[in-house]
Amino acid sequence: METKKSSRQLLDEALAKHYEDALTAKAAGKLVAWATSICPQELLETMDIDVVYPENHAAAIGARKGALTFIEHAEGMGYSSDICSYARVNMGYAEIQEFAGGNIPMPDLIFCCSNICNTVIKWYENLAVTLNIPLIMFDMPFNHTYEVPEHSVKYMRAQIEYAIERLEAITGRKFDYERFAEVMKISNETCEWWKKATDLAVHTPSPLKGYDMFNYMAVIVCMRGKTACKEIFQTWYEEMKEKAANGEGPFKDGEESYRVMWDGIACWPHLSSTYKVLRKFGINMVTSTYPESWNIRYETNDLDGMARAYSSNYANRNLNYGIKNVTKLVEDFALEGIIYHSNRSCKLMDFRQYEVQRRVEEATGVPSVIFDGDQTDPRIFSQGQYETRIQALVEMMAEKKKSEVTYE
Amino acid sequence: MYLGIDIGSSSSKAAIIDRNMAIVATHVINIGTGTRGPSQVIEEVMQKANITQEEILYTVVTGYGRVTFQQANAQITEISCHAKGVSYLMKGIRTIIDIGGQDAKVIRIEADGRVKNFVMNEKCAAGTGRFLEVMARVLGCDISELSDLADSATNDIPISSVCTVFAESEVISRLASGASVEDVARGAHLSIAKRIVGMCNRVGFEADITMTGGVALNKNVVKVLSEELNMEIKAAPETQAVGAIGAAVFAYERHNKQD
Ligand code: SF4
């Protein structure tokens, strides 16, 4: 009898297959797209176009300690070291086209949505121009108002419709609306299971080990329109549900002493050393803004809903929304502290960080700490400084715990 | 007897307190982690206190070099130790500015000495003691002379680069175009002060304020910083040893289970 595969096995296999499929498609002369992480991938999936996500590939290169070669190359091409390191890694890769830790096929189409930041606009435009290939751009202005305004939704919807026309023209094939409905349904279910799984971290101790979320995130980025992805999250959910029922925490060999949120992207090149410091103090990152960022939900066949969902992600929302969002995470997940990664790459995330920190602290009284780092540029990080800041956070959390248990 | 050691990037400090929590001896040596500074400072502080190793009941180490120092019972961050040291030495302090060799921090403390929150400099050396070291080198003086030099400045020369490396070349070109050493020294102090004021604003500082760490020995920096903050900075006794004293108080508390 075949034993049931763990979600981790499924995850690794799916990710390997995702990249293999794209390479095979390219070799067979099929069209391949490069896309941004929170783009309306439903359109590409419906058209059966293989997609790879440079952000995910850059993160993988970073985690496998290969980023510097590409970063230096991109800087040599004239890109400033102040530009997002995902962009630098990817633009360097677009020229070198070889990474021992895993390659991606070169694109025939660029598919870019600016709901995550403005950097991607120029990054992807430059790729399209340099490679002389078509660019489909979803211009998604930042929502300065608390709610996403209706005109933004309309604007996005029109761009989705236009993108469908462009895809038909580029591929010479008709867009299949029945298949589209199916993909919408699958994508929504995948997102629902992603959210359900990551929400299990509300249990104390949390069955979710936060750093695992960074790994599982790869498939919500790369393949949320596929049933295989949904199944990974379902399996992951079942595994963690069982752990929660047995009162099992995140660590095999120790307690979950502190529950924190990690704001921002991981430090991929220093993933294990940043993790070890947290582990040493029994800190579990139980959540971040990511569970909600990929909770992209709408009714099947509701194009307005889809447009709204893609305009509504955390990164594209105003300061008050961000503060409310994090404050709610503190309450829902019984957080004891927050670690803010001041990520040199991601201006959009950083620029509001100090104010979010100040106001969330005011609202919740939960201690927090900011450290400097970068998602893929290994040069922007100091282990000693990181450790001191994390330990100081632990000391503040410990003091707070002590003062809270005195009135028994 | 209880020993606190503070191993910084450019100095090593030690303090011993007795069972009545009174300071018996403190000592500072101007070499830090990775040198013989830590062992030397321990040896010399024990000589000063006239005690032997056996009499030490508990040791707490802090500072940048704390993680690699093996001979202590516990290691605690310099943030908590400075807060502890200051609240042991002084009354009514709510904000601590600590500028060390490679870290600058502003710590807000509660009335009972607990850390409320803190900010530290970004990864670079702007606003730290290292910046002043570089400035002293460019100006061809000893770091201890900067204060007097700046006191006799007659002009305000802004140094706009926050980056130590850029500031170095900026200063060289200022000197080349005829600026006086005195004015540039004051400019360097202003640059640090502005950087620290930014951190103070970020953490939301409150009176009373004190300043610790090696840079606090530079009277002119303290003066310039007071002016920029528009608030008097209370001088801390044993400026350089505050972290070590805090560590020693922690050692006392841990050993007597008050912690
Ligand atoms: S890391 Fe930030 S700047 Fe870079 S692509 Fe992502 S959202 Fe944009």
XYZ file of C-alpha atoms and ligand atoms in Angstrom:
675
model
C 0.000 0.000 0.000
C 1.243 3.405 -0.876
C 1.785 5.568 2.172
C 0.316 9.012 2.064
C 2.834 11.676 1.177
C 3.501 14.457 3.630
C 2.708 17.998 2.633
C 6.421 18.732 2.658
C 7.061 15.947 0.133
C 4.196 17.179 -1.993
C 5.548 20.690 -1.770
C 9.064 19.748 -2.854
C 7.775 17.584 -5.695
C 5.335 20.208 -6.919
C 7.954 22.921 -6.917
C 10.457 20.754 -8.775
C 7.764 19.859 -11.300
C 6.757 23.498 -11.686
C 10.240 24.450 -12.824
C 10.747 21.318 -14.922
C 7.454 21.802 -16.719
C 8.381 25.329 -17.632
C 11.758 24.236 -19.007
C 10.122 21.399 -20.957
C 7.477 23.727 -22.354
C 10.133 26.118 -23.525
C 12.146 23.305 -25.123
C 9.007 22.180 -26.934
C 8.603 25.648 -28.378
C 5.696 26.661 -26.176
C 5.209 30.167 -24.958
C 6.569 30.895 -21.467
C 5.729 33.925 -19.340
C 7.508 35.682 -16.512
C 5.101 37.186 -14.006
C 4.943 39.102 -10.728
C 3.844 37.318 -7.572
C 0.344 38.743 -7.038
C -0.741 39.023 -10.666
C -4.008 37.694 -12.118
C -2.411 34.377 -12.990
C -5.883 32.992 -13.714
C -5.599 34.404 -17.236
C -2.339 32.605 -17.976
C -3.545 29.371 -16.434
C -6.714 29.525 -18.538
C -4.596 29.975 -21.666
C -2.397 27.067 -20.559
C 0.694 29.243 -20.620
C 3.591 28.105 -18.445
C 4.679 30.791 -16.031
C 7.688 31.281 -13.832
C 7.952 33.908 -11.137
C 11.281 35.766 -11.031
C 10.653 36.797 -7.426
C 10.452 33.161 -6.394
C 13.460 32.205 -8.480
C 15.472 35.099 -7.046
C 14.520 34.020 -3.527
C 15.666 30.477 -4.306
C 18.961 31.791 -5.680
C 19.339 33.842 -2.498
C 18.611 30.903 -0.224
C 21.142 28.778 -2.149
C 23.697 31.519 -1.617
C 24.081 32.331 -5.276
C 22.710 35.873 -5.330
C 25.916 37.861 -5.342
C 27.031 36.741 -8.816
C 23.821 38.043 -10.356
C 23.642 41.146 -8.198
C 27.174 42.148 -9.144
C 26.416 41.489 -12.767
C 23.315 43.688 -12.665
C 25.217 46.432 -10.878
C 27.874 46.115 -13.576
C 25.138 46.675 -16.156
C 24.473 49.961 -14.438
C 21.632 49.118 -12.081
C 21.977 50.935 -8.770
C 22.602 48.961 -5.605
C 19.548 50.732 -4.196
C 17.225 48.797 -6.500
C 15.307 45.827 -5.078
C 17.631 42.826 -4.977
C 15.028 40.531 -6.553
C 15.171 42.855 -9.550
C 18.962 42.903 -9.548
C 19.213 39.122 -9.229
C 16.693 38.592 -11.994
C 18.120 41.161 -14.387
C 21.558 39.696 -13.819
C 20.117 36.245 -14.419
C 18.442 37.383 -17.650
C 21.935 37.969 -19.019
C 23.908 35.149 -17.413
C 21.109 32.584 -17.784
C 22.838 29.951 -15.734
C 22.499 29.062 -12.076
C 23.750 25.715 -10.828
C 20.991 25.574 -8.228
C 18.195 25.666 -10.825
C 17.433 27.435 -14.071
C 14.318 28.975 -15.490
C 13.411 29.283 -19.159
C 13.727 32.696 -20.739
C 10.360 34.376 -21.295
C 8.365 35.024 -24.447
C 5.925 37.217 -22.603
C 6.105 39.536 -19.598
C 3.093 39.728 -17.311
C 3.395 42.389 -14.664
C 1.051 43.763 -12.035
C 2.119 46.800 -10.010
C -0.106 46.024 -7.010
C 3.013 44.946 -5.082
C 5.254 47.933 -5.824
C 6.357 50.375 -8.478
C 9.770 48.797 -8.865
C 8.295 45.968 -10.888
C 7.033 48.386 -13.539
C 10.483 49.425 -14.714
C 12.089 46.082 -13.953
C 9.635 44.180 -16.170
C 9.461 46.898 -18.783
C 13.236 46.763 -19.116
C 13.090 43.001 -19.536
C 10.444 43.277 -22.236
C 12.374 45.944 -24.104
C 15.733 44.202 -23.786
C 14.364 40.822 -24.831
C 12.045 42.411 -27.383
C 8.967 40.494 -26.249
C 5.395 41.574 -25.489
C 4.553 43.095 -22.130
C 1.170 42.919 -20.467
C 1.119 45.505 -17.705
C -1.537 45.856 -15.044
C -1.169 49.327 -13.672
C -2.582 49.181 -10.188
C -2.218 52.527 -8.410
C -1.618 52.577 -4.680
C -4.828 52.937 -2.658
C -4.399 56.122 -0.681
C -7.869 55.797 0.778
C -8.684 53.178 3.395
C -11.139 51.300 1.178
C -10.229 50.402 -2.370
C -12.114 52.997 -4.432
C -14.582 51.819 -7.063
C -12.701 53.588 -9.834
C -9.652 51.437 -9.067
C -11.761 48.325 -9.336
C -13.154 49.488 -12.677
C -9.686 50.379 -13.882
C -8.364 46.932 -12.966
C -11.349 45.176 -14.532
C -10.827 47.009 -17.801
C -7.180 45.990 -17.750
C -8.117 42.351 -17.173
C -10.452 42.474 -20.174
C -7.804 44.125 -22.276
C -5.228 41.557 -21.179
C -7.534 38.788 -22.374
C -7.659 40.398 -25.811
C -3.885 40.765 -25.829
C -3.411 37.124 -24.829
C -5.712 36.011 -27.637
C -3.751 38.113 -30.094
C -0.357 36.958 -28.841
C -1.222 33.247 -28.803
C -3.632 33.234 -31.734
C -6.038 31.207 -29.591
C -9.470 31.986 -28.201
C -9.869 32.587 -24.499
C -11.961 29.739 -23.031
C -14.384 31.246 -20.524
C -15.517 27.875 -19.197
C -11.952 26.961 -18.384
C -11.561 30.441 -16.871
C -14.442 29.730 -14.456
C -12.811 26.469 -13.444
C -9.445 28.156 -12.837
C -11.116 30.886 -10.805
C -12.733 28.249 -8.651
C -9.495 26.325 -8.096
C -7.525 29.498 -7.382
C -10.044 30.580 -4.779
C -10.071 27.195 -3.123
C -6.281 27.142 -3.005
C -6.227 30.549 -1.363
C -8.886 29.445 1.086
C -6.829 26.419 2.136
C -3.676 28.509 2.379
C -5.500 30.818 4.757
C -7.067 27.966 6.710
C -3.704 26.261 7.144
C -1.809 29.374 8.199
C -4.677 30.362 10.505
C -4.047 27.227 12.572
C -1.228 29.162 14.166
C -3.836 30.798 16.412
C -3.486 27.708 18.620
C -1.119 27.990 21.564
C 1.323 26.413 21.080
C 1.121 26.885 17.358
C 1.353 23.727 15.244
C 2.799 25.955 12.528
C 6.503 26.625 12.601
C 6.663 30.074 11.096
C 9.734 29.604 8.981
C 7.859 26.796 7.220
C 5.474 29.416 5.946
C 8.345 30.942 3.967
C 8.755 27.581 2.211
C 5.093 26.873 1.552
C 4.711 30.376 0.200
C 6.613 29.320 -2.905
C 3.646 27.392 -4.265
C 0.994 29.974 -3.416
C 3.095 32.316 -5.559
C 3.903 29.892 -8.361
C 0.871 27.658 -8.749
C -2.230 28.765 -6.951
C -4.356 28.048 -10.048
C -3.535 24.331 -9.893
C -5.296 21.602 -7.907
C -1.940 20.145 -6.859
C -1.315 23.314 -4.907
C -4.673 23.157 -3.192
C -3.911 19.572 -2.175
C -0.616 20.586 -0.601
C -2.390 23.096 1.631
C -5.163 20.637 2.475
C -2.609 18.040 3.530
C -0.617 20.637 5.448
C -3.818 21.724 7.168
C -4.703 18.139 8.178
C -1.197 17.535 9.537
C -1.239 20.679 11.610
C -4.791 20.139 12.780
C -3.739 16.808 14.197
C -0.726 18.384 15.858
C -2.941 21.063 17.367
C -5.373 18.446 18.664
C -2.473 16.662 20.359
C -1.241 19.923 21.798
C 1.976 19.682 19.791
C 3.912 22.877 19.213
C 6.221 23.943 16.428
C 9.467 22.462 17.735
C 10.232 18.790 18.184
C 12.726 19.446 20.936
C 11.507 22.396 22.897
C 8.762 24.751 23.874
C 7.241 27.625 22.001
C 8.329 30.255 24.521
C 7.427 33.363 22.545
C 4.959 34.017 19.749
C 5.963 36.731 17.342
C 5.137 38.123 13.963
C 7.827 38.678 11.354
C 7.098 41.695 9.219
C 8.513 41.560 5.732
C 10.324 39.086 3.562
C 12.805 36.553 4.932
C 16.563 37.155 4.727
C 17.027 34.354 2.225
C 20.849 34.299 2.214
C 20.842 34.140 6.014
C 17.793 31.971 6.464
C 19.316 29.388 8.747
C 21.387 31.773 10.842
C 18.405 34.071 11.419
C 16.290 31.041 12.274
C 18.829 29.612 14.718
C 18.807 32.775 16.804
C 15.016 32.628 17.070
C 15.112 28.926 17.859
C 17.696 29.448 20.580
C 15.243 31.672 22.443
C 12.204 29.503 21.706
C 10.711 32.172 19.460
C 8.156 31.023 16.934
C 7.117 33.309 14.153
C 3.444 32.421 14.128
C 2.305 34.807 11.458
C 3.085 37.659 9.089
C 1.192 39.732 6.573
C 1.533 36.938 4.030
C -1.427 34.727 4.947
C -3.761 37.595 4.100
C -1.776 38.808 1.069
C -2.528 35.597 -0.778
C -6.063 35.285 0.450
C -7.213 36.455 -2.978
C -10.926 35.692 -2.910
C -13.935 36.425 -5.072
C -16.922 34.589 -6.570
C -16.371 32.506 -9.668
C -17.128 34.520 -12.819
C -17.268 37.761 -10.889
C -14.773 39.877 -12.797
C -15.406 42.900 -10.594
C -14.699 40.763 -7.559
C -11.496 39.518 -9.125
C -10.460 43.060 -9.983
C -11.209 44.138 -6.415
C -9.270 41.215 -4.932
C -6.182 42.065 -6.960
C -6.382 45.717 -5.964
C -6.821 44.922 -2.310
C -3.614 43.214 -1.250
C -1.809 44.500 1.845
C 1.110 46.025 -0.027
C -1.244 48.205 -2.050
C -3.200 49.548 0.922
C -2.744 52.700 2.932
C -1.054 53.211 6.289
C -4.189 53.004 8.417
C -5.131 49.732 6.788
C -1.661 48.359 7.467
C -1.794 49.393 11.113
C -5.244 47.919 11.620
C -4.160 44.734 9.914
C -1.100 44.227 12.124
C -3.005 45.221 15.278
C -5.554 42.551 14.483
C -2.810 39.964 13.970
C -1.480 40.789 17.444
C -4.907 40.042 18.905
C -5.884 37.049 16.775
C -2.576 35.242 17.159
C -1.855 36.250 20.759
C 1.445 37.769 19.699
C 4.006 38.725 22.318
C 6.354 40.605 20.061
C 6.992 41.787 16.524
C 10.174 41.569 14.498
C 10.312 44.126 11.718
C 12.750 43.306 8.972
C 13.852 46.651 7.601
C 14.486 45.223 4.194
C 16.775 47.443 2.200
C 15.252 46.171 -1.032
C 11.632 46.806 -0.467
C 10.989 50.508 -0.070
C 7.264 50.044 -0.168
C 7.317 47.813 2.889
C 9.977 49.797 4.749
C 8.850 53.344 4.409
C 5.826 52.826 6.565
C 7.454 50.419 8.976
C 8.486 52.909 11.678
C 5.043 54.438 11.793
C 3.336 51.048 11.779
C 5.632 50.002 14.616
C 4.896 53.130 16.625
C 1.139 52.979 16.219
C 0.828 49.220 16.705
C 2.857 49.514 19.880
C 0.613 52.320 21.058
C -2.475 50.244 20.340
C -1.300 46.912 21.737
C 1.654 47.527 24.055
C 3.459 44.624 22.436
C 7.251 45.152 22.249
C 8.969 45.067 18.916
C 12.316 45.437 17.264
C 13.621 46.518 13.866
C 16.713 45.040 12.258
C 18.444 45.866 9.000
C 18.698 43.287 6.320
C 17.841 42.430 2.797
C 15.856 39.666 1.189
C 18.572 38.526 -1.235
C 21.571 40.840 -1.024
C 23.794 39.033 1.491
C 25.899 42.131 2.124
C 23.180 44.056 3.950
C 23.064 42.101 7.184
C 25.089 41.824 10.345
C 24.629 38.704 12.434
C 25.887 40.363 15.628
C 23.497 43.286 15.324
C 20.620 40.964 14.496
C 21.278 38.764 17.492
C 21.524 41.701 19.904
C 18.226 43.120 18.685
C 16.425 39.784 18.891
C 17.791 39.077 22.347
C 16.752 42.537 23.522
C 13.256 41.777 22.261
C 13.310 38.531 24.235
C 14.327 40.436 27.354
C 11.457 42.877 26.874
C 8.986 40.043 26.254
C 10.237 38.204 29.333
C 9.813 41.307 31.517
C 6.325 41.792 30.180
C 5.397 38.184 30.878
C 6.703 38.510 34.418
C 4.734 41.645 35.122
C 1.602 40.037 33.718
C 1.570 36.923 35.882
C 2.039 38.589 39.249
C -1.642 39.071 40.112
C -2.718 35.456 40.602
C 30.720 39.572 45.151
C 29.063 39.974 41.767
C 30.833 40.681 38.505
C 29.509 42.458 35.445
C 31.509 42.617 32.233
C 30.723 44.716 29.188
C 32.703 43.709 26.123
C 32.343 46.316 23.413
C 33.859 46.590 19.968
C 36.565 48.988 21.113
C 36.656 48.755 24.896
C 36.155 46.313 27.767
C 34.530 47.336 31.022
C 34.029 45.536 34.307
C 32.273 46.265 37.599
C 32.079 44.466 40.920
C 29.338 44.958 43.492
C 29.099 43.425 46.919
C 26.258 41.722 48.766
C 24.853 45.083 49.821
C 24.716 46.062 46.177
C 27.405 48.672 46.673
C 29.966 49.228 43.937
C 33.358 47.934 45.005
C 35.324 48.622 41.849
C 34.955 49.473 38.174
C 37.502 49.383 35.417
C 37.779 50.279 31.746
C 40.312 49.167 29.151
C 40.374 50.618 25.672
C 40.490 47.415 23.687
C 37.460 45.297 23.074
C 36.217 41.992 21.774
C 38.686 39.672 20.089
C 41.622 41.065 22.090
C 43.019 40.337 25.541
C 40.887 43.264 26.767
C 38.181 41.152 28.412
C 40.537 38.953 30.437
C 42.710 41.917 31.355
C 39.818 44.041 32.554
C 38.586 41.197 34.771
C 42.006 40.655 36.245
C 42.505 44.344 36.938
C 39.061 44.997 38.376
C 39.613 42.122 40.804
C 42.945 43.612 41.818
C 41.276 46.955 42.396
C 38.578 45.281 44.495
C 41.219 43.180 46.147
C 39.323 39.927 45.718
C 39.963 36.531 44.165
C 38.066 34.623 41.516
C 36.556 32.334 44.189
C 34.759 35.219 45.834
C 32.713 35.916 42.732
C 29.334 34.275 43.125
C 27.827 35.164 39.801
C 28.969 36.786 36.546
C 26.900 38.434 33.838
C 28.434 39.430 30.525
C 27.009 41.986 28.120
C 28.029 43.927 25.023
C 28.868 42.999 21.495
C 31.363 40.353 22.611
C 28.966 38.666 25.056
C 28.039 35.786 22.765
C 31.588 34.527 22.411
C 32.585 35.016 26.056
C 32.285 31.667 27.778
C 33.146 32.220 31.437
C 29.949 33.938 32.582
C 26.860 32.478 34.223
C 24.553 34.439 31.939
C 24.676 36.873 29.050
C 22.251 39.769 28.757
C 22.068 42.430 26.046
C 23.613 45.839 26.505
C 20.142 47.349 26.120
C 18.846 45.779 29.329
C 22.174 46.274 31.127
C 22.339 49.988 30.363
C 18.764 50.391 31.549
C 19.599 48.466 34.712
C 22.836 50.350 35.321
C 21.268 53.758 34.847
C 18.298 53.049 37.091
C 20.703 51.766 39.743
C 22.922 54.858 39.537
C 20.419 57.638 38.900
C 16.849 58.570 39.768
C 14.186 59.735 37.367
C 15.887 58.888 34.076
C 13.468 57.902 31.327
C 15.677 58.082 28.248
C 19.225 56.819 27.784
C 21.443 57.737 24.868
C 24.304 55.300 24.587
C 26.936 55.814 21.952
C 29.489 53.082 21.785
C 32.183 52.091 19.355
C 29.945 50.655 16.683
C 26.421 50.914 17.990
C 24.386 53.904 19.001
C 21.153 53.385 20.807
C 18.392 55.315 22.463
C 16.566 53.406 25.179
C 13.361 54.438 26.886
C 12.923 53.033 30.343
C 10.017 52.740 32.735
C 10.193 54.255 36.206
C 11.318 50.869 37.567
C 14.165 50.589 35.082
C 12.547 48.140 32.708
C 13.152 48.711 29.005
C 10.095 50.229 27.371
C 11.481 50.321 23.863
C 14.656 51.225 22.068
C 16.139 52.034 18.700
C 19.601 51.299 17.462
C 21.570 52.740 14.588
C 21.227 51.149 11.220
C 23.861 48.783 10.046
C 26.362 51.488 9.133
C 28.661 53.357 11.506
C 26.992 56.741 11.115
C 26.311 58.254 14.511
C 28.654 55.961 16.428
C 32.008 56.259 18.120
C 33.629 54.804 15.036
C 32.592 57.943 13.161
C 34.478 60.102 15.640
C 37.527 57.862 15.440
C 37.625 58.353 11.700
C 37.125 62.105 12.096
C 39.928 62.342 14.651
C 42.226 60.512 12.278
C 41.430 62.866 9.399
C 41.886 65.885 11.637
C 45.188 64.484 12.852
C 44.280 64.623 16.517
C 43.547 62.211 19.317
C 39.904 61.370 19.863
C 40.144 62.838 23.371
C 41.138 66.221 21.891
C 38.010 66.570 19.754
C 35.955 68.074 22.545
C 38.308 70.971 23.293
C 38.862 71.620 19.613
C 35.143 71.824 18.947
C 34.663 74.119 21.930
C 36.776 76.748 20.255
C 35.018 76.528 16.899
C 33.837 79.804 15.456
C 31.799 78.687 12.458
C 29.130 76.093 11.813
C 30.313 73.732 9.146
C 27.677 71.185 8.285
C 28.873 67.740 7.307
C 26.033 66.491 5.216
C 27.080 62.902 4.521
C 25.767 60.475 7.098
C 27.962 57.704 5.754
C 31.303 57.598 7.578
C 33.232 56.933 4.405
C 31.645 59.820 2.523
C 31.924 62.087 5.539
C 35.640 61.361 5.587
C 36.111 62.610 2.037
C 33.799 65.534 2.700
C 35.942 66.561 5.660
C 39.127 66.224 3.652
C 37.765 68.551 1.020
C 36.542 71.020 3.657
C 40.001 71.127 5.182
C 41.540 71.512 1.752
C 39.329 74.513 1.083
C 40.523 76.208 4.233
C 38.095 75.226 6.993
C 39.667 75.141 10.452
C 40.192 71.912 12.360
C 38.104 73.358 15.202
C 35.122 74.095 12.979
C 35.264 70.687 11.344
C 35.431 68.974 14.753
C 32.280 70.779 15.769
C 30.721 69.872 12.429
C 31.407 66.199 13.113
C 29.751 66.503 16.516
C 26.737 68.198 14.988
C 26.468 65.422 12.466
C 26.390 62.776 15.206
C 23.947 64.855 17.232
C 21.527 65.187 14.333
C 21.651 61.486 13.765
C 20.936 60.783 17.447
C 18.128 63.340 17.575
C 16.476 61.426 14.752
C 16.682 58.258 16.823
C 15.366 60.084 19.903
C 12.372 61.305 17.953
C 11.726 57.858 16.636
C 11.659 56.291 20.056
C 9.700 59.226 21.521
C 12.097 60.549 24.163
C 11.089 61.906 27.558
C 12.934 63.765 30.317
C 15.160 63.082 32.180
C 17.788 62.112 29.670
C 21.228 60.783 30.358
C 24.060 59.702 28.153
C 26.355 56.725 28.576
C 29.164 55.090 26.643
C 32.600 56.302 25.629
C 31.354 59.165 23.478
C 29.659 60.695 26.544
C 33.163 61.602 27.753
C 33.275 64.078 24.903
C 31.776 67.121 26.616
C 31.229 68.986 23.397
C 29.129 66.184 21.887
C 26.978 66.244 25.016
C 26.629 70.019 24.765
C 25.765 70.013 21.067
C 23.315 67.180 21.585
C 21.607 69.014 24.483
C 21.202 72.039 22.243
C 19.767 69.986 19.408
C 17.364 68.189 21.736
C 16.539 71.390 23.562
C 16.834 69.511 26.812
C 19.505 69.143 29.459
C 21.391 65.859 29.401
C 22.159 64.668 32.910
C 25.664 63.371 33.291
C 25.855 59.727 34.293
C 28.467 58.768 36.862
C 30.881 56.095 35.665
C 29.796 56.876 32.087
C 31.744 54.115 30.427
C 31.054 51.459 33.027
C 27.266 51.843 33.206
C 26.632 48.694 31.156
C 29.058 46.671 33.283
C 27.457 47.991 36.465
C 24.032 47.004 35.127
C 25.412 43.557 34.366
C 26.746 43.290 37.925
C 23.335 44.285 39.318
C 21.763 41.589 37.149
C 24.343 39.142 38.502
C 23.301 40.072 42.041
C 19.610 39.709 41.222
C 20.012 36.428 39.395
C 22.084 34.947 42.155
C 19.642 36.099 44.803
C 16.708 35.149 42.576
C 15.195 38.581 42.430
C 15.104 38.393 38.695
S 10.569 42.953 -2.773
Fe 9.401 44.863 -2.700
S 10.435 46.149 -4.225
Fe 11.050 44.046 -4.657
S 9.569 43.274 -6.138
Fe 8.814 42.705 -4.122
S 7.411 44.319 -3.562
Fe 8.686 45.107 -5.218
